[in-house]
Short mmCIF file of N, CA and C in Angstrom, two decimals:
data_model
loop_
_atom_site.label_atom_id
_atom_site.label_comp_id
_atom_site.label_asym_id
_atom_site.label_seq_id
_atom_site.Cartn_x
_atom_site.Cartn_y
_atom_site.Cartn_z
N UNK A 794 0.82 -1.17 0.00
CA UNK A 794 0.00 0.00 0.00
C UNK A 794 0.87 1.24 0.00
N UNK A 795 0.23 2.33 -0.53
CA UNK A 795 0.73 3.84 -0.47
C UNK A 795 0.37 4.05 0.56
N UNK A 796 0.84 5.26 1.34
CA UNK A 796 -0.21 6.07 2.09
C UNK A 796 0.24 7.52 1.48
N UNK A 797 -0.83 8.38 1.26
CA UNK A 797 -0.40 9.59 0.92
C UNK A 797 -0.99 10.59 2.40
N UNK A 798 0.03 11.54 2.52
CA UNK A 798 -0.69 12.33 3.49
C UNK A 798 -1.65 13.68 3.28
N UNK A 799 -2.55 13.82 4.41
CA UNK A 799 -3.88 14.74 3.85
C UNK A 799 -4.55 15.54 4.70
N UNK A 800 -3.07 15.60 5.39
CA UNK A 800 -2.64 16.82 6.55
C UNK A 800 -1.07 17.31 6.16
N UNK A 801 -1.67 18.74 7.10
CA UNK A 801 -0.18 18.93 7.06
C UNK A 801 0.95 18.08 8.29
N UNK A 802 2.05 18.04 7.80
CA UNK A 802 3.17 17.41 8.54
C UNK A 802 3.08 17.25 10.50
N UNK A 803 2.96 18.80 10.74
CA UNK A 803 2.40 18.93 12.03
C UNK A 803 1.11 17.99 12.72
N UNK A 804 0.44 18.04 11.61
CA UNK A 804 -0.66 16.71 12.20
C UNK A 804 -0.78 15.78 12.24
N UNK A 805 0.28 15.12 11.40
CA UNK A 805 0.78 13.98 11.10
C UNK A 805 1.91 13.54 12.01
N UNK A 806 2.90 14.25 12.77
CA UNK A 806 3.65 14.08 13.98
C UNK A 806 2.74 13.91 14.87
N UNK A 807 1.79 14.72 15.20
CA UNK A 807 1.29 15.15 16.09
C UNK A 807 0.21 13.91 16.77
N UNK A 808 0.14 12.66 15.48
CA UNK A 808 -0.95 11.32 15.40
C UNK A 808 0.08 10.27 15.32
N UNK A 809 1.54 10.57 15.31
CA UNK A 809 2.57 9.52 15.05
C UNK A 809 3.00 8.58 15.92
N UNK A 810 2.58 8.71 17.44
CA UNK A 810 2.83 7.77 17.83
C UNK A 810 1.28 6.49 18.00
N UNK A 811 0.54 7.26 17.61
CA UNK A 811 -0.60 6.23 18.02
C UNK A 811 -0.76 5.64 16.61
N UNK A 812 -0.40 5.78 15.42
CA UNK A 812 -0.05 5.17 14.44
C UNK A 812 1.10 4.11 14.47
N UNK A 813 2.01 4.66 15.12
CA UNK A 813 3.09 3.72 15.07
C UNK A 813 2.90 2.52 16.11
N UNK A 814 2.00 2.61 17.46
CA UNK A 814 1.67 1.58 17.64
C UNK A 814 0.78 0.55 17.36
N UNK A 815 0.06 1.37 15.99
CA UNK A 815 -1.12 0.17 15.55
C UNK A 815 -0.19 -0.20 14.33
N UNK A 816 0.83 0.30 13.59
CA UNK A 816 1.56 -0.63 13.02
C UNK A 816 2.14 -1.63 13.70
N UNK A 817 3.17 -1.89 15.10
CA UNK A 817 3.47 -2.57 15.57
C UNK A 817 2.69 -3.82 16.03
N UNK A 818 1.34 -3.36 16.16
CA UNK A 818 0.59 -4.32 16.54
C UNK A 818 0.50 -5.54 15.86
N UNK A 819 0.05 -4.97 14.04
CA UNK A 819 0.05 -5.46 13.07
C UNK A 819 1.06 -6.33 12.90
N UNK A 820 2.69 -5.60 12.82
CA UNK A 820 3.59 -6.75 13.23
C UNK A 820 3.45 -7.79 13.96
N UNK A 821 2.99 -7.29 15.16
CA UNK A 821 2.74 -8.56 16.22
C UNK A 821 2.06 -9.66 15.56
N UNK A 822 0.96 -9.16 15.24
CA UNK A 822 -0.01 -10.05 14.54
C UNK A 822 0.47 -10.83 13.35
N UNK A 823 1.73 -10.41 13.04
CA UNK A 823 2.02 -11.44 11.42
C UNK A 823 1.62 -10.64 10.48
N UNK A 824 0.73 -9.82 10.48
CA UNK A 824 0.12 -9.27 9.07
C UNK A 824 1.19 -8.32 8.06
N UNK A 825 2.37 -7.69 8.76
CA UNK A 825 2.96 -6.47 8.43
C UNK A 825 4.19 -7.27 7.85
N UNK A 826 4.79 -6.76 6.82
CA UNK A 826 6.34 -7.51 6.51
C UNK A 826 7.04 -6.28 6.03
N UNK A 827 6.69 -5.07 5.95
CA UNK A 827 8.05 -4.35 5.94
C UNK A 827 6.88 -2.99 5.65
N UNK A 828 7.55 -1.34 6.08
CA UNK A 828 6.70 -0.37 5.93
C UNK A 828 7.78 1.02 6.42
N UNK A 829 7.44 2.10 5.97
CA UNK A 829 8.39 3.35 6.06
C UNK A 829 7.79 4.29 5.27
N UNK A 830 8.71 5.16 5.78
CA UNK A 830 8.20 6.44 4.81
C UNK A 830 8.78 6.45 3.97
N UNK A 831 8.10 7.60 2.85
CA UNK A 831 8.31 7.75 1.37
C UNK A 831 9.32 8.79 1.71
N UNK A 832 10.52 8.78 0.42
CA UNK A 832 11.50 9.73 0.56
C UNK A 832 11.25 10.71 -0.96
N UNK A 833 10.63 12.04 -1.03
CA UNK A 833 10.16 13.14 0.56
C UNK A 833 9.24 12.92 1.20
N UNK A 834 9.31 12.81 2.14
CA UNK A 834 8.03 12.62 3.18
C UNK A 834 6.71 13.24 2.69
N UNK A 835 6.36 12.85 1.89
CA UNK A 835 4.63 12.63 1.49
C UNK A 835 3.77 11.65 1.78
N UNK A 836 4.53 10.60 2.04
CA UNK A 836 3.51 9.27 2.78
C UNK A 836 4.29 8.31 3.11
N UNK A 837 4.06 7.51 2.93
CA UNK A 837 4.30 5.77 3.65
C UNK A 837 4.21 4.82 2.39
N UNK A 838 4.76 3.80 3.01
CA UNK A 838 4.40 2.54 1.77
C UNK A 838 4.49 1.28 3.34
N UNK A 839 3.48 -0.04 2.89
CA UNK A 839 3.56 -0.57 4.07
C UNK A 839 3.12 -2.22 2.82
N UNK A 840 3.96 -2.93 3.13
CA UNK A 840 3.88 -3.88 2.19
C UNK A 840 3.49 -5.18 3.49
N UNK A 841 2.35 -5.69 3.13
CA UNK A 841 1.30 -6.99 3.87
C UNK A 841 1.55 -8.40 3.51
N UNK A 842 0.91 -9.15 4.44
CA UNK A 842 1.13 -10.41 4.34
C UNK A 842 -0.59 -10.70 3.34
N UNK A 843 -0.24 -11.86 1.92
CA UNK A 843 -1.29 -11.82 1.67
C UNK A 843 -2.71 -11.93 2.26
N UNK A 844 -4.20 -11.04 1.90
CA UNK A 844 -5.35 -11.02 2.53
C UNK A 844 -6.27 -10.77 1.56
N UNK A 845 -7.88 -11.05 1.83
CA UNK A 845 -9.11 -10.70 1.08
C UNK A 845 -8.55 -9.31 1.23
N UNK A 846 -8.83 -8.66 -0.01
CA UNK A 846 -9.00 -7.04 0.02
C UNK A 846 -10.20 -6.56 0.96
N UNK A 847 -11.14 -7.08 1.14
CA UNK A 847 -12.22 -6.44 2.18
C UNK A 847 -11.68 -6.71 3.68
N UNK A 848 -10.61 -7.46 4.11
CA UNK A 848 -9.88 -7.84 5.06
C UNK A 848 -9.20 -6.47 5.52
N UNK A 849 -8.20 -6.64 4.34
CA UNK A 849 -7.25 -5.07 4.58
C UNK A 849 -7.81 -3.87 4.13
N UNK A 850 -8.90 -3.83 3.68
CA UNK A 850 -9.66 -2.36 3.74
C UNK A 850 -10.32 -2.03 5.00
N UNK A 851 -10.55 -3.22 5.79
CA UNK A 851 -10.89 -3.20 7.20
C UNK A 851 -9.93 -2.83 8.23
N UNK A 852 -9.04 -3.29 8.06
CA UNK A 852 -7.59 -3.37 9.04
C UNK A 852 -6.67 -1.92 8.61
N UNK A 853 -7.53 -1.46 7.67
CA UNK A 853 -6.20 0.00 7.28
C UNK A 853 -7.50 1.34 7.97
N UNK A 854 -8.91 0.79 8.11
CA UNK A 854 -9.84 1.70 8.94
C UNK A 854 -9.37 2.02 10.13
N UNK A 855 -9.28 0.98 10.85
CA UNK A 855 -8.68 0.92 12.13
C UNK A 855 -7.26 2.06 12.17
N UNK A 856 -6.46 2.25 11.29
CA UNK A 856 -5.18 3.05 11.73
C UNK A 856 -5.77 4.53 12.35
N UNK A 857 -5.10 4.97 13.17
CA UNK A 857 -5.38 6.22 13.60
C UNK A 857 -5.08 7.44 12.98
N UNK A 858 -4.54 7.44 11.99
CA UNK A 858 -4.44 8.47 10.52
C UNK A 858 -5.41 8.23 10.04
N UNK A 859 -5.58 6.90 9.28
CA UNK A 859 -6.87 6.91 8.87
C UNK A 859 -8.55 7.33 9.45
N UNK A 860 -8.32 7.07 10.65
CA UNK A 860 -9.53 7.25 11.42
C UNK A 860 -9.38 8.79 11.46
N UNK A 861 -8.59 9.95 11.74
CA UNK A 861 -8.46 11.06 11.59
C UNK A 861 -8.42 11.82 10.40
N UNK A 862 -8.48 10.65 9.13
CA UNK A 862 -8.49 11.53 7.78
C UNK A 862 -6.71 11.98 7.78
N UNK A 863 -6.28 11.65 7.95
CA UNK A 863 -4.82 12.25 8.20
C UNK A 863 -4.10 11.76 7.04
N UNK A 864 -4.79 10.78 6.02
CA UNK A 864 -3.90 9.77 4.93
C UNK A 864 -5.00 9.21 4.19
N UNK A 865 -4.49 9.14 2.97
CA UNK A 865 -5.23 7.81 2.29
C UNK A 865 -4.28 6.84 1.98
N UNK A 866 -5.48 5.72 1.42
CA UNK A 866 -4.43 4.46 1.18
C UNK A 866 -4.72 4.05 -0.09
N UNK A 867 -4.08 3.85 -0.64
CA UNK A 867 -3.77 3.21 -2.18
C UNK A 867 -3.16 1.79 -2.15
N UNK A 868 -4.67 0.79 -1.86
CA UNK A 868 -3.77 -0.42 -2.41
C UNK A 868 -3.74 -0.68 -3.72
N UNK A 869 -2.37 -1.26 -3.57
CA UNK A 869 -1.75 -2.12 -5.15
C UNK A 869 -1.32 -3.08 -4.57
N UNK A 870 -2.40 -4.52 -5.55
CA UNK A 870 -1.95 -5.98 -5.22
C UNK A 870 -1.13 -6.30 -6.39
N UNK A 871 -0.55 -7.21 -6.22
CA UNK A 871 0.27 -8.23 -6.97
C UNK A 871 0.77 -9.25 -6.39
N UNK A 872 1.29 -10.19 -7.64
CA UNK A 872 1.65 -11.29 -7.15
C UNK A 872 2.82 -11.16 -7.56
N UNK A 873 3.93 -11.68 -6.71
CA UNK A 873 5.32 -12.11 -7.10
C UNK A 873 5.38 -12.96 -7.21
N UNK A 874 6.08 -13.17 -8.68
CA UNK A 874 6.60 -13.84 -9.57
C UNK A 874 8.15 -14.42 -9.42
N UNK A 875 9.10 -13.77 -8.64
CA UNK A 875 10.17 -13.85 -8.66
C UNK A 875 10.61 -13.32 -7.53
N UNK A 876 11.04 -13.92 -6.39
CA UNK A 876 11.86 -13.07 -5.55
C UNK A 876 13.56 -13.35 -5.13
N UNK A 877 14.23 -12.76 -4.33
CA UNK A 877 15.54 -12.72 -3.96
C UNK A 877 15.58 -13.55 -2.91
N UNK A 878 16.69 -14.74 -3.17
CA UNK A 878 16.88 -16.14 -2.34
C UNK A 878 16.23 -15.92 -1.00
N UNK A 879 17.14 -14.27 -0.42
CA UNK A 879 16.10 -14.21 0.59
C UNK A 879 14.70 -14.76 1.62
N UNK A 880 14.04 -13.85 -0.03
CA UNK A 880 12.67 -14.05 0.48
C UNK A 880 11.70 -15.24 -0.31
N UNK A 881 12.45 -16.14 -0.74
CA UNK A 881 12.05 -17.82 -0.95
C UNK A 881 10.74 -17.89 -0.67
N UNK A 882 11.08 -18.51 1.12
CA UNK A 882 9.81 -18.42 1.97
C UNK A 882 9.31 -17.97 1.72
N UNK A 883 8.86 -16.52 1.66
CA UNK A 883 8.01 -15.85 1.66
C UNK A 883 6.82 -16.10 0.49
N UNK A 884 7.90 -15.87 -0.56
CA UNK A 884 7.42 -16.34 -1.79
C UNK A 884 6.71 -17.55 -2.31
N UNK A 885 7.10 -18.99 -1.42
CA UNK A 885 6.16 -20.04 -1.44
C UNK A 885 5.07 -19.72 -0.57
N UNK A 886 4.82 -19.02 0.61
CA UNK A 886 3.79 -18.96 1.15
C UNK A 886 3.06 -18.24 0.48
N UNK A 887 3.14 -17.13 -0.43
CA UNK A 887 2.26 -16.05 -1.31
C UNK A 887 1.64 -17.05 -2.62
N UNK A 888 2.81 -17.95 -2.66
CA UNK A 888 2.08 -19.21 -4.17
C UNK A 888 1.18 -19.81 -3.38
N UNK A 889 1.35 -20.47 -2.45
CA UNK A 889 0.08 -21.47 -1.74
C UNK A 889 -0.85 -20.77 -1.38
N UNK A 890 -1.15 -19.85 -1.04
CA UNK A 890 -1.70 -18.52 -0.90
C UNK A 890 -3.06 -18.92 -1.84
#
């Protein structure tokens, strides 16, 4: 996912830590596999463990940016086709998927 922001910066610090612990959560939960900000800071990108899209349109309500209007989200699905030895694993679990 994108996130674009739809505040200014100040309001977006100002909601950053209660965002950053509903990302962590997400980690907790397994759902999250890697996420940061965009370089210039205009938004986020937060890349998921596969889900029903009505799943993660549910689970990105819940963020506290989102719930404040503070961001939108732009998902883009795909499937990988090819990944780095790395992420193998990962990659058979997204095929059985």
């Amino acid at each position: 996912m994108l996130l674009k922001y739809a505040a200014p910066l100040e309001q977006i610090d100002y909601a950053l830590p209660d965002h950053r612990a509903w990302v962590e959560k997400q980690y907790e939960r397994g759902l999250f596999l890697a996420s940061g900000r965009q370089v210039p800071r205009t938004g986020g990108v937060i890349i998921t463990r596969p889900m029903p899209r009505g799943r993660l349109e549910a689970l990105l309500a819940t963020d506290p940016w989102a719930e404040q209007k503070l961001v939108k989200y732009e998902i883009c699905e795909f499937e990988a086709t090819r990944t780095a030895p790395e992420l193998v694993k990962l990659n058979e679990a997204v095929l059985q998927h």
